Amino acid sequence: MFGSLKPQKKSKRHQMGWTLASASAWLVLTCALILTLWIWNSFRIAVERERSQIFNQNSESILQDIMDRMLVYEQILNGAQGLLHASEEVTRNEWRIYADSLHLAENYPALQALGYSKYIPAAELQNHIQSVRNQGFSGYTIHPEGSRQEYAAITQLEPTNERNARELGFDMFSEPTRRAAMLRARDTGQASITTMITLLGSESSSGFIMFLPVYEENRPVNSLEERRATLTGYVFGIFNMDKLINRILRRHEANTTLHIYDGMAMEPSQLIYSSNQVNSDVAELWPSHTSQLTLDTRGNQ
């Protein structure tokens, strides 16, 4: 007859050994998880820091490109200013030749028009109108109508087209936005731009006008009084904001959204440009970075 076999009880020492082995395994696993999390978090922080650095560099690069482009446009106005100083009376044909030499549509698509606005005290208004009419423009007059102390009438505007032809004789001093920028340019002797205006054409869009004052040749313009006394007019450029910024952004990081506000307040009413270049999948994968930069382009002192 077979006797029954009873399971032998594990010794306390064996139980203790298993417990210690189990605890050691959990300890190793816990340490491994902590180490993994630490490595992952360090990697995440390093990647985030690198992305943030790249973003900030890209933001500053965009700002620098805008500044550089504005300087290029100012140099174009300086060239027009030099043309006026070199000639006693710049004809329409001479102005057209200068504008054509720049190849605006190909090289400077944001520059919609290049013009000259002549400063006219009220006492000289009729002589000015008659002088232009004697040059073969019998229908030339100053608009809008009305008596004012001084005028700044457009006498040159390229490229030649129907819309620009209608602008000849327009008194830019009669419009407050333009006048504010023109007076600032006159008083500082530097280029100055308007706040945002609506450009009319096949499609309405935002833009601005840059003015550069023209003074009498060989006259001192060191003081405010001298600059005001010797002003003869303004060269100016009309710019399309979308074309200006879009061309710059094409050279930068594709997943960058740029908002430009006219002034320091980032209010919807002040928004003058907004790009839509962010890929939604990328935006969800990576936290967004923001940067606020300021560019003074008005010639403020």
PDB file of C-alpha atoms in Angstrom:
ATOM      1  CA  MET A   1       0.000   0.000   0.000  1.00  0.00           C
ATOM      2  CA  PHE A   2       1.338   3.279  -1.038  1.00  0.00           C
ATOM      3  CA  GLY A   3       1.597   5.942   1.598  1.00  0.00           C
ATOM      4  CA  SER A   4       0.316   9.463   0.803  1.00  0.00           C
ATOM      5  CA  LEU A   5       2.818  12.054  -0.219  1.00  0.00           C
ATOM      6  CA  LYS A   6       2.523  15.360   1.546  1.00  0.00           C
ATOM      7  CA  PRO A   7       3.971  18.503  -0.033  1.00  0.00           C
ATOM      8  CA  GLN A   8       6.901  19.703   1.843  1.00  0.00           C
ATOM      9  CA  LYS A   9       6.650  23.198   3.253  1.00  0.00           C
ATOM     10  CA  LYS A  10       9.142  25.691   1.896  1.00  0.00           C
ATOM     11  CA  SER A  11      11.526  26.848   4.452  1.00  0.00           C
ATOM     12  CA  LYS A  12      11.394  30.419   5.684  1.00  0.00           C
ATOM     13  CA  ARG A  13      14.838  30.892   4.215  1.00  0.00           C
ATOM     14  CA  HIS A  14      13.547  29.845   0.754  1.00  0.00           C
ATOM     15  CA  GLN A  15      10.555  32.182   1.034  1.00  0.00           C
ATOM     16  CA  MET A  16      12.797  35.005   2.096  1.00  0.00           C
ATOM     17  CA  GLY A  17      15.113  34.353  -0.862  1.00  0.00           C
ATOM     18  CA  TRP A  18      12.185  34.508  -3.295  1.00  0.00           C
ATOM     19  CA  THR A  19      10.908  37.691  -1.731  1.00  0.00           C
ATOM     20  CA  LEU A  20      14.317  39.301  -1.957  1.00  0.00           C
ATOM     21  CA  ALA A  21      14.713  38.202  -5.584  1.00  0.00           C
ATOM     22  CA  SER A  22      11.252  39.547  -6.435  1.00  0.00           C
ATOM     23  CA  ALA A  23      11.958  42.834  -4.725  1.00  0.00           C
ATOM     24  CA  SER A  24      15.297  43.112  -6.520  1.00  0.00           C
ATOM     25  CA  ALA A  25      13.580  42.557  -9.882  1.00  0.00           C
ATOM     26  CA  TRP A  26      11.027  45.255  -9.151  1.00  0.00           C
ATOM     27  CA  LEU A  27      13.782  47.567  -8.003  1.00  0.00           C
ATOM     28  CA  VAL A  28      15.735  46.981 -11.196  1.00  0.00           C
ATOM     29  CA  LEU A  29      12.592  47.489 -13.309  1.00  0.00           C
ATOM     30  CA  THR A  30      11.706  50.666 -11.417  1.00  0.00           C
ATOM     31  CA  CYS A  31      15.225  52.034 -11.820  1.00  0.00           C
ATOM     32  CA  ALA A  32      15.155  51.150 -15.515  1.00  0.00           C
ATOM     33  CA  LEU A  33      11.833  52.960 -15.968  1.00  0.00           C
ATOM     34  CA  ILE A  34      13.083  56.002 -14.084  1.00  0.00           C
ATOM     35  CA  LEU A  35      16.261  56.039 -16.166  1.00  0.00           C
ATOM     36  CA  THR A  36      14.219  55.677 -19.366  1.00  0.00           C
ATOM     37  CA  LEU A  37      11.905  58.506 -18.350  1.00  0.00           C
ATOM     38  CA  TRP A  38      14.868  60.665 -17.418  1.00  0.00           C
ATOM     39  CA  ILE A  39      16.568  59.996 -20.773  1.00  0.00           C
ATOM     40  CA  TRP A  40      13.302  60.628 -22.647  1.00  0.00           C
ATOM     41  CA  ASN A  41      12.639  63.844 -20.765  1.00  0.00           C
ATOM     42  CA  SER A  42      16.224  65.040 -21.287  1.00  0.00           C
ATOM     43  CA  PHE A  43      15.897  64.282 -24.988  1.00  0.00           C
ATOM     44  CA  ARG A  44      12.539  66.063 -25.129  1.00  0.00           C
ATOM     45  CA  ILE A  45      13.961  69.119 -23.374  1.00  0.00           C
ATOM     46  CA  ALA A  46      17.011  69.136 -25.668  1.00  0.00           C
ATOM     47  CA  VAL A  47      14.840  68.838 -28.787  1.00  0.00           C
ATOM     48  CA  GLU A  48      12.467  71.514 -27.522  1.00  0.00           C
ATOM     49  CA  ARG A  49      15.384  73.818 -26.726  1.00  0.00           C
ATOM     50  CA  GLU A  50      16.821  73.272 -30.201  1.00  0.00           C
ATOM     51  CA  ARG A  51      13.444  73.900 -31.866  1.00  0.00           C
ATOM     52  CA  SER A  52      12.985  77.031 -29.789  1.00  0.00           C
ATOM     53  CA  GLN A  53      16.431  78.265 -30.798  1.00  0.00           C
ATOM     54  CA  ILE A  54      15.715  77.534 -34.463  1.00  0.00           C
ATOM     55  CA  PHE A  55      12.369  79.328 -34.201  1.00  0.00           C
ATOM     56  CA  ASN A  56      13.901  82.410 -32.607  1.00  0.00           C
ATOM     57  CA  GLN A  57      16.658  82.513 -35.201  1.00  0.00           C
ATOM     58  CA  ASN A  58      14.085  82.182 -37.964  1.00  0.00           C
ATOM     59  CA  SER A  59      11.958  84.972 -36.460  1.00  0.00           C
ATOM     60  CA  GLU A  60      14.926  87.315 -36.236  1.00  0.00           C
ATOM     61  CA  SER A  61      15.957  86.379 -39.768  1.00  0.00           C
ATOM     62  CA  ILE A  62      12.496  87.259 -41.097  1.00  0.00           C
ATOM     63  CA  LEU A  63      12.617  90.602 -39.292  1.00  0.00           C
ATOM     64  CA  GLN A  64      16.086  91.306 -40.700  1.00  0.00           C
ATOM     65  CA  ASP A  65      14.907  90.425 -44.207  1.00  0.00           C
ATOM     66  CA  ILE A  66      12.012  92.879 -43.878  1.00  0.00           C
ATOM     67  CA  MET A  67      14.404  95.592 -42.703  1.00  0.00           C
ATOM     68  CA  ASP A  68      16.816  94.845 -45.545  1.00  0.00           C
ATOM     69  CA  ARG A  69      14.004  94.946 -48.085  1.00  0.00           C
ATOM     70  CA  MET A  70      12.792  98.287 -46.771  1.00  0.00           C
ATOM     71  CA  LEU A  71      16.322  99.652 -47.148  1.00  0.00           C
ATOM     72  CA  VAL A  72      16.370  98.462 -50.758  1.00  0.00           C
ATOM     73  CA  TYR A  73      13.144 100.325 -51.438  1.00  0.00           C
ATOM     74  CA  GLU A  74      14.541 103.408 -49.744  1.00  0.00           C
ATOM     75  CA  GLN A  75      17.547 103.218 -52.072  1.00  0.00           C
ATOM     76  CA  ILE A  76      15.170 103.190 -55.056  1.00  0.00           C
ATOM     77  CA  LEU A  77      13.639 106.417 -53.748  1.00  0.00           C
ATOM     78  CA  ASN A  78      17.132 107.826 -53.224  1.00  0.00           C
ATOM     79  CA  GLY A  79      17.824 107.150 -56.886  1.00  0.00           C
ATOM     80  CA  ALA A  80      14.652 108.987 -57.877  1.00  0.00           C
ATOM     81  CA  GLN A  81      15.661 111.827 -55.574  1.00  0.00           C
ATOM     82  CA  GLY A  82      19.033 112.011 -57.331  1.00  0.00           C
ATOM     83  CA  LEU A  83      17.290 112.156 -60.714  1.00  0.00           C
ATOM     84  CA  LEU A  84      15.288 115.175 -59.585  1.00  0.00           C
ATOM     85  CA  HIS A  85      18.423 116.929 -58.326  1.00  0.00           C
ATOM     86  CA  ALA A  86      20.246 116.225 -61.575  1.00  0.00           C
ATOM     87  CA  SER A  87      17.569 117.776 -63.771  1.00  0.00           C
ATOM     88  CA  GLU A  88      15.992 121.211 -63.601  1.00  0.00           C
ATOM     89  CA  GLU A  89      12.633 119.751 -64.588  1.00  0.00           C
ATOM     90  CA  VAL A  90      12.180 115.967 -64.882  1.00  0.00           C
ATOM     91  CA  THR A  91       9.849 115.180 -67.779  1.00  0.00           C
ATOM     92  CA  ARG A  92       7.288 112.375 -67.830  1.00  0.00           C
ATOM     93  CA  ASN A  93       9.469 110.513 -70.291  1.00  0.00           C
ATOM     94  CA  GLU A  94      12.579 110.776 -68.084  1.00  0.00           C
ATOM     95  CA  TRP A  95      10.606 109.516 -65.094  1.00  0.00           C
ATOM     96  CA  ARG A  96       9.283 106.608 -67.162  1.00  0.00           C
ATOM     97  CA  ILE A  97      12.795 105.700 -68.314  1.00  0.00           C
ATOM     98  CA  TYR A  98      14.024 105.598 -64.705  1.00  0.00           C
ATOM     99  CA  ALA A  99      11.082 103.423 -63.598  1.00  0.00           C
ATOM    100  CA  ASP A 100      11.473 101.092 -66.576  1.00  0.00           C
ATOM    101  CA  SER A 101      15.182 100.648 -65.844  1.00  0.00           C
ATOM    102  CA  LEU A 102      14.281  99.150 -62.466  1.00  0.00           C
ATOM    103  CA  HIS A 103      12.091  96.414 -64.014  1.00  0.00           C
ATOM    104  CA  LEU A 104       9.658  96.794 -61.139  1.00  0.00           C
ATOM    105  CA  ALA A 105       7.359  93.882 -61.996  1.00  0.00           C
ATOM    106  CA  GLU A 106      10.241  91.399 -62.166  1.00  0.00           C
ATOM    107  CA  ASN A 107      12.594  92.684 -59.472  1.00  0.00           C
ATOM    108  CA  TYR A 108      10.294  94.496 -57.043  1.00  0.00           C
ATOM    109  CA  PRO A 109       6.761  93.076 -57.395  1.00  0.00           C
ATOM    110  CA  ALA A 110       5.673  94.621 -54.092  1.00  0.00           C
ATOM    111  CA  LEU A 111       6.381  98.121 -55.461  1.00  0.00           C
ATOM    112  CA  GLN A 112       3.086  98.918 -57.185  1.00  0.00           C
ATOM    113  CA  ALA A 113       3.945 102.456 -58.306  1.00  0.00           C
ATOM    114  CA  LEU A 114       6.783 104.981 -58.191  1.00  0.00           C
ATOM    115  CA  GLY A 115       5.850 108.656 -58.125  1.00  0.00           C
ATOM    116  CA  TYR A 116       6.682 112.253 -57.375  1.00  0.00           C
ATOM    117  CA  SER A 117       4.473 114.703 -55.526  1.00  0.00           C
ATOM    118  CA  LYS A 118       5.288 118.400 -55.938  1.00  0.00           C
ATOM    119  CA  TYR A 119       4.977 120.763 -52.991  1.00  0.00           C
ATOM    120  CA  ILE A 120       2.890 123.819 -53.963  1.00  0.00           C
ATOM    121  CA  PRO A 121       2.141 126.784 -51.679  1.00  0.00           C
ATOM    122  CA  ALA A 122      -1.327 128.220 -52.257  1.00  0.00           C
ATOM    123  CA  ALA A 123       0.108 131.363 -53.873  1.00  0.00           C
ATOM    124  CA  GLU A 124       1.753 129.246 -56.605  1.00  0.00           C
ATOM    125  CA  LEU A 125      -1.191 126.948 -57.353  1.00  0.00           C
ATOM    126  CA  GLN A 126      -2.496 128.579 -60.535  1.00  0.00           C
ATOM    127  CA  ASN A 127       1.002 128.986 -61.987  1.00  0.00           C
ATOM    128  CA  HIS A 128       1.644 125.294 -61.368  1.00  0.00           C
ATOM    129  CA  ILE A 129      -1.577 124.197 -63.056  1.00  0.00           C
ATOM    130  CA  GLN A 130      -0.941 126.393 -66.078  1.00  0.00           C
ATOM    131  CA  SER A 131       2.674 125.198 -66.350  1.00  0.00           C
ATOM    132  CA  VAL A 132       1.586 121.546 -66.540  1.00  0.00           C
ATOM    133  CA  ARG A 133      -1.144 122.368 -69.060  1.00  0.00           C
ATOM    134  CA  ASN A 134       1.411 124.147 -71.235  1.00  0.00           C
ATOM    135  CA  GLN A 135       3.330 120.858 -71.414  1.00  0.00           C
ATOM    136  CA  GLY A 136       0.428 119.322 -73.335  1.00  0.00           C
ATOM    137  CA  PHE A 137      -1.790 118.114 -70.478  1.00  0.00           C
ATOM    138  CA  SER A 138      -4.737 120.408 -71.086  1.00  0.00           C
ATOM    139  CA  GLY A 139      -7.037 118.628 -68.644  1.00  0.00           C
ATOM    140  CA  TYR A 140      -4.630 118.747 -65.711  1.00  0.00           C
ATOM    141  CA  THR A 141      -5.982 120.138 -62.448  1.00  0.00           C
ATOM    142  CA  ILE A 142      -5.612 119.648 -58.704  1.00  0.00           C
ATOM    143  CA  HIS A 143      -8.092 117.358 -56.958  1.00  0.00           C
ATOM    144  CA  PRO A 144      -9.935 117.186 -54.690  1.00  0.00           C
ATOM    145  CA  GLU A 145     -11.128 120.744 -55.191  1.00  0.00           C
ATOM    146  CA  GLY A 146     -10.969 123.274 -52.394  1.00  0.00           C
ATOM    147  CA  SER A 147      -8.813 126.072 -51.065  1.00  0.00           C
ATOM    148  CA  ARG A 148      -5.943 124.996 -48.842  1.00  0.00           C
ATOM    149  CA  GLN A 149      -2.759 126.668 -47.604  1.00  0.00           C
ATOM    150  CA  GLU A 150      -0.481 124.155 -49.311  1.00  0.00           C
ATOM    151  CA  TYR A 151      -0.705 121.235 -51.714  1.00  0.00           C
ATOM    152  CA  ALA A 152       1.350 118.186 -52.626  1.00  0.00           C
ATOM    153  CA  ALA A 153       0.137 117.204 -56.085  1.00  0.00           C
ATOM    154  CA  ILE A 154       1.183 114.025 -57.895  1.00  0.00           C
ATOM    155  CA  THR A 155       2.935 115.017 -61.129  1.00  0.00           C
ATOM    156  CA  GLN A 156       4.765 111.726 -61.912  1.00  0.00           C
ATOM    157  CA  LEU A 157       3.524 108.174 -61.468  1.00  0.00           C
ATOM    158  CA  GLU A 158       4.739 104.964 -63.077  1.00  0.00           C
ATOM    159  CA  PRO A 159       3.935 102.463 -64.437  1.00  0.00           C
ATOM    160  CA  THR A 160       1.653 104.204 -66.908  1.00  0.00           C
ATOM    161  CA  ASN A 161      -1.868 102.797 -66.764  1.00  0.00           C
ATOM    162  CA  GLU A 162      -5.424 104.066 -66.562  1.00  0.00           C
ATOM    163  CA  ARG A 163      -5.602 103.992 -62.779  1.00  0.00           C
ATOM    164  CA  ASN A 164      -2.321 105.870 -62.298  1.00  0.00           C
ATOM    165  CA  ALA A 165      -3.327 108.420 -64.930  1.00  0.00           C
ATOM    166  CA  ARG A 166      -6.357 109.311 -62.812  1.00  0.00           C
ATOM    167  CA  GLU A 167      -4.089 109.952 -59.825  1.00  0.00           C
ATOM    168  CA  LEU A 168      -2.129 112.744 -61.541  1.00  0.00           C
ATOM    169  CA  GLY A 169      -2.949 116.038 -59.833  1.00  0.00           C
ATOM    170  CA  PHE A 170      -4.165 114.357 -56.647  1.00  0.00           C
ATOM    171  CA  ASP A 171      -3.285 116.470 -53.601  1.00  0.00           C
ATOM    172  CA  MET A 172      -1.763 113.981 -51.169  1.00  0.00           C
ATOM    173  CA  PHE A 173      -1.819 116.581 -48.394  1.00  0.00           C
ATOM    174  CA  SER A 174      -5.627 116.419 -48.543  1.00  0.00           C
ATOM    175  CA  GLU A 175      -5.653 112.890 -47.092  1.00  0.00           C
ATOM    176  CA  PRO A 176      -4.732 112.718 -43.361  1.00  0.00           C
ATOM    177  CA  THR A 177      -2.870 109.368 -43.429  1.00  0.00           C
ATOM    178  CA  ARG A 178      -0.605 110.443 -46.272  1.00  0.00           C
ATOM    179  CA  ARG A 179      -0.158 113.952 -44.914  1.00  0.00           C
ATOM    180  CA  ALA A 180       1.015 112.689 -41.504  1.00  0.00           C
ATOM    181  CA  ALA A 181       3.763 110.567 -43.075  1.00  0.00           C
ATOM    182  CA  MET A 182       4.783 113.359 -45.475  1.00  0.00           C
ATOM    183  CA  LEU A 183       5.135 115.951 -42.727  1.00  0.00           C
ATOM    184  CA  ARG A 184       7.182 113.500 -40.676  1.00  0.00           C
ATOM    185  CA  ALA A 185       9.478 112.917 -43.664  1.00  0.00           C
ATOM    186  CA  ARG A 186       9.781 116.655 -44.284  1.00  0.00           C
ATOM    187  CA  ASP A 187      10.701 117.439 -40.688  1.00  0.00           C
ATOM    188  CA  THR A 188      13.176 114.578 -40.192  1.00  0.00           C
ATOM    189  CA  GLY A 189      14.691 114.518 -43.672  1.00  0.00           C
ATOM    190  CA  GLN A 190      14.298 110.734 -43.633  1.00  0.00           C
ATOM    191  CA  ALA A 191      12.090 108.202 -45.360  1.00  0.00           C
ATOM    192  CA  SER A 192       8.743 107.721 -43.643  1.00  0.00           C
ATOM    193  CA  ILE A 193       5.812 105.414 -44.307  1.00  0.00           C
ATOM    194  CA  THR A 194       2.081 105.688 -43.771  1.00  0.00           C
ATOM    195  CA  THR A 195      -0.076 103.513 -41.612  1.00  0.00           C
ATOM    196  CA  MET A 196      -1.819 100.802 -43.617  1.00  0.00           C
ATOM    197  CA  ILE A 197      -4.051 101.905 -46.479  1.00  0.00           C
ATOM    198  CA  THR A 198      -6.313  99.969 -48.844  1.00  0.00           C
ATOM    199  CA  LEU A 199      -4.860  99.621 -52.314  1.00  0.00           C
ATOM    200  CA  LEU A 200      -7.467  99.740 -55.051  1.00  0.00           C
ATOM    201  CA  GLY A 201      -7.105  97.637 -58.150  1.00  0.00           C
ATOM    202  CA  SER A 202      -8.267  94.315 -59.505  1.00  0.00           C
ATOM    203  CA  GLU A 203      -8.297  93.104 -55.885  1.00  0.00           C
ATOM    204  CA  SER A 204      -8.315  95.330 -52.823  1.00  0.00           C
ATOM    205  CA  SER A 205      -5.410  94.636 -50.485  1.00  0.00           C
ATOM    206  CA  SER A 206      -3.443  96.272 -47.701  1.00  0.00           C
ATOM    207  CA  GLY A 207      -0.428  98.391 -48.427  1.00  0.00           C
ATOM    208  CA  PHE A 208       1.521 101.475 -47.460  1.00  0.00           C
ATOM    209  CA  ILE A 209       3.308 104.424 -49.031  1.00  0.00           C
ATOM    210  CA  MET A 210       6.933 105.341 -48.376  1.00  0.00           C
ATOM    211  CA  PHE A 211       7.865 109.018 -48.767  1.00  0.00           C
ATOM    212  CA  LEU A 212      11.288 110.608 -49.114  1.00  0.00           C
ATOM    213  CA  PRO A 213      11.484 114.424 -49.045  1.00  0.00           C
ATOM    214  CA  VAL A 214      13.154 116.439 -51.782  1.00  0.00           C
ATOM    215  CA  TYR A 215      14.714 119.795 -50.902  1.00  0.00           C
ATOM    216  CA  GLU A 216      16.139 122.606 -52.980  1.00  0.00           C
ATOM    217  CA  GLU A 217      19.560 121.746 -54.347  1.00  0.00           C
ATOM    218  CA  ASN A 218      22.596 123.326 -52.651  1.00  0.00           C
ATOM    219  CA  ARG A 219      20.579 124.720 -49.736  1.00  0.00           C
ATOM    220  CA  PRO A 220      21.313 123.839 -46.083  1.00  0.00           C
ATOM    221  CA  VAL A 221      18.835 121.439 -44.474  1.00  0.00           C
ATOM    222  CA  ASN A 222      20.407 121.002 -41.058  1.00  0.00           C
ATOM    223  CA  SER A 223      17.592 122.439 -38.965  1.00  0.00           C
ATOM    224  CA  LEU A 224      13.847 121.919 -38.874  1.00  0.00           C
ATOM    225  CA  GLU A 225      13.272 125.463 -40.128  1.00  0.00           C
ATOM    226  CA  GLU A 226      15.665 124.980 -43.064  1.00  0.00           C
ATOM    227  CA  ARG A 227      14.026 121.713 -44.084  1.00  0.00           C
ATOM    228  CA  ARG A 228      10.573 123.256 -44.035  1.00  0.00           C
ATOM    229  CA  ALA A 229      11.713 126.312 -45.987  1.00  0.00           C
ATOM    230  CA  THR A 230      13.461 124.363 -48.758  1.00  0.00           C
ATOM    231  CA  LEU A 231      10.982 121.526 -49.381  1.00  0.00           C
ATOM    232  CA  THR A 232      10.146 121.077 -53.079  1.00  0.00           C
ATOM    233  CA  GLY A 233       8.286 117.768 -53.007  1.00  0.00           C
ATOM    234  CA  TYR A 234       8.408 114.044 -52.307  1.00  0.00           C
ATOM    235  CA  VAL A 235       9.387 110.910 -54.142  1.00  0.00           C
ATOM    236  CA  PHE A 236       7.236 108.014 -53.050  1.00  0.00           C
ATOM    237  CA  GLY A 237       6.567 104.319 -53.566  1.00  0.00           C
ATOM    238  CA  ILE A 238       3.255 102.518 -53.153  1.00  0.00           C
ATOM    239  CA  PHE A 239       3.706  98.996 -51.775  1.00  0.00           C
ATOM    240  CA  ASN A 240       1.551  95.894 -51.600  1.00  0.00           C
ATOM    241  CA  MET A 241       1.957  94.288 -48.169  1.00  0.00           C
ATOM    242  CA  ASP A 242       1.002  90.730 -49.198  1.00  0.00           C
ATOM    243  CA  LYS A 243       3.495  90.654 -52.067  1.00  0.00           C
ATOM    244  CA  LEU A 244       6.225  92.127 -49.881  1.00  0.00           C
ATOM    245  CA  ILE A 245       5.924  89.620 -47.018  1.00  0.00           C
ATOM    246  CA  ASN A 246       5.018  86.533 -49.065  1.00  0.00           C
ATOM    247  CA  ARG A 247       8.196  86.892 -51.092  1.00  0.00           C
ATOM    248  CA  ILE A 248      10.258  87.051 -47.900  1.00  0.00           C
ATOM    249  CA  LEU A 249       8.527  84.084 -46.227  1.00  0.00           C
ATOM    250  CA  ARG A 250       9.188  81.810 -49.182  1.00  0.00           C
ATOM    251  CA  ARG A 251      12.842  81.808 -48.121  1.00  0.00           C
ATOM    252  CA  HIS A 252      12.152  80.717 -44.550  1.00  0.00           C
ATOM    253  CA  GLU A 253      10.780  77.854 -42.462  1.00  0.00           C
ATOM    254  CA  ALA A 254       7.579  76.553 -44.067  1.00  0.00           C
ATOM    255  CA  ASN A 255       5.781  75.941 -40.770  1.00  0.00           C
ATOM    256  CA  THR A 256       5.859  79.546 -39.604  1.00  0.00           C
ATOM    257  CA  THR A 257       2.811  81.743 -39.223  1.00  0.00           C
ATOM    258  CA  LEU A 258       3.470  85.474 -39.303  1.00  0.00           C
ATOM    259  CA  HIS A 259       1.055  88.109 -38.041  1.00  0.00           C
ATOM    260  CA  ILE A 260       1.870  91.789 -38.570  1.00  0.00           C
ATOM    261  CA  TYR A 261       0.050  94.503 -36.655  1.00  0.00           C
ATOM    262  CA  ASP A 262       0.013  98.193 -37.430  1.00  0.00           C
ATOM    263  CA  GLY A 263       1.137  99.564 -34.096  1.00  0.00           C
ATOM    264  CA  MET A 264       1.987  98.057 -30.724  1.00  0.00           C
ATOM    265  CA  ALA A 265      -1.517  96.740 -29.921  1.00  0.00           C
ATOM    266  CA  MET A 266      -2.068  93.189 -31.184  1.00  0.00           C
ATOM    267  CA  GLU A 267      -5.764  93.716 -31.789  1.00  0.00           C
ATOM    268  CA  PRO A 268      -7.782  92.207 -34.672  1.00  0.00           C
ATOM    269  CA  SER A 269      -8.522  95.702 -35.954  1.00  0.00           C
ATOM    270  CA  GLN A 270      -4.766  96.367 -36.210  1.00  0.00           C
ATOM    271  CA  LEU A 271      -3.923  93.155 -38.080  1.00  0.00           C
ATOM    272  CA  ILE A 272      -2.524  94.050 -41.509  1.00  0.00           C
ATOM    273  CA  TYR A 273      -0.978  90.756 -42.562  1.00  0.00           C
ATOM    274  CA  SER A 274      -1.462  87.117 -41.628  1.00  0.00           C
ATOM    275  CA  SER A 275       0.129  84.091 -43.279  1.00  0.00           C
ATOM    276  CA  ASN A 276      -1.436  80.632 -43.186  1.00  0.00           C
ATOM    277  CA  GLN A 277       1.524  78.318 -43.492  1.00  0.00           C
ATOM    278  CA  VAL A 278       1.309  76.066 -40.431  1.00  0.00           C
ATOM    279  CA  ASN A 279       0.713  72.360 -41.075  1.00  0.00           C
ATOM    280  CA  SER A 280      -1.949  71.207 -38.567  1.00  0.00           C
ATOM    281  CA  ASP A 281      -0.315  67.774 -38.023  1.00  0.00           C
ATOM    282  CA  VAL A 282       2.985  69.415 -37.191  1.00  0.00           C
ATOM    283  CA  ALA A 283       1.261  71.923 -34.908  1.00  0.00           C
ATOM    284  CA  GLU A 284      -0.316  69.077 -32.889  1.00  0.00           C
ATOM    285  CA  LEU A 285       2.910  67.089 -32.657  1.00  0.00           C
ATOM    286  CA  TRP A 286       5.093  69.968 -31.502  1.00  0.00           C
ATOM    287  CA  PRO A 287       4.154  72.690 -29.037  1.00  0.00           C
ATOM    288  CA  SER A 288       3.892  76.080 -30.678  1.00  0.00           C
ATOM    289  CA  HIS A 289       6.522  78.768 -30.297  1.00  0.00           C
ATOM    290  CA  THR A 290       5.755  82.452 -30.389  1.00  0.00           C
ATOM    291  CA  SER A 291       7.903  85.528 -30.694  1.00  0.00           C
ATOM    292  CA  GLN A 292       6.937  89.206 -30.647  1.00  0.00           C
ATOM    293  CA  LEU A 293       9.308  91.557 -32.465  1.00  0.00           C
ATOM    294  CA  THR A 294       8.962  95.264 -33.188  1.00  0.00           C
ATOM    295  CA  LEU A 295      10.055  97.108 -36.305  1.00  0.00           C
ATOM    296  CA  ASP A 296       9.817 100.904 -36.510  1.00  0.00           C
ATOM    297  CA  THR A 297       9.568 101.795 -40.195  1.00  0.00           C
ATOM    298  CA  ARG A 298       7.966 105.218 -39.936  1.00  0.00           C
ATOM    299  CA  GLY A 299      11.039 107.370 -39.416  1.00  0.00           C
ATOM    300  CA  ASN A 300      10.010 108.307 -35.902  1.00  0.00           C
ATOM    301  CA  GLN A 301      12.591 110.161 -33.892  1.00  0.00           C
TER     302      GLN A 301
END
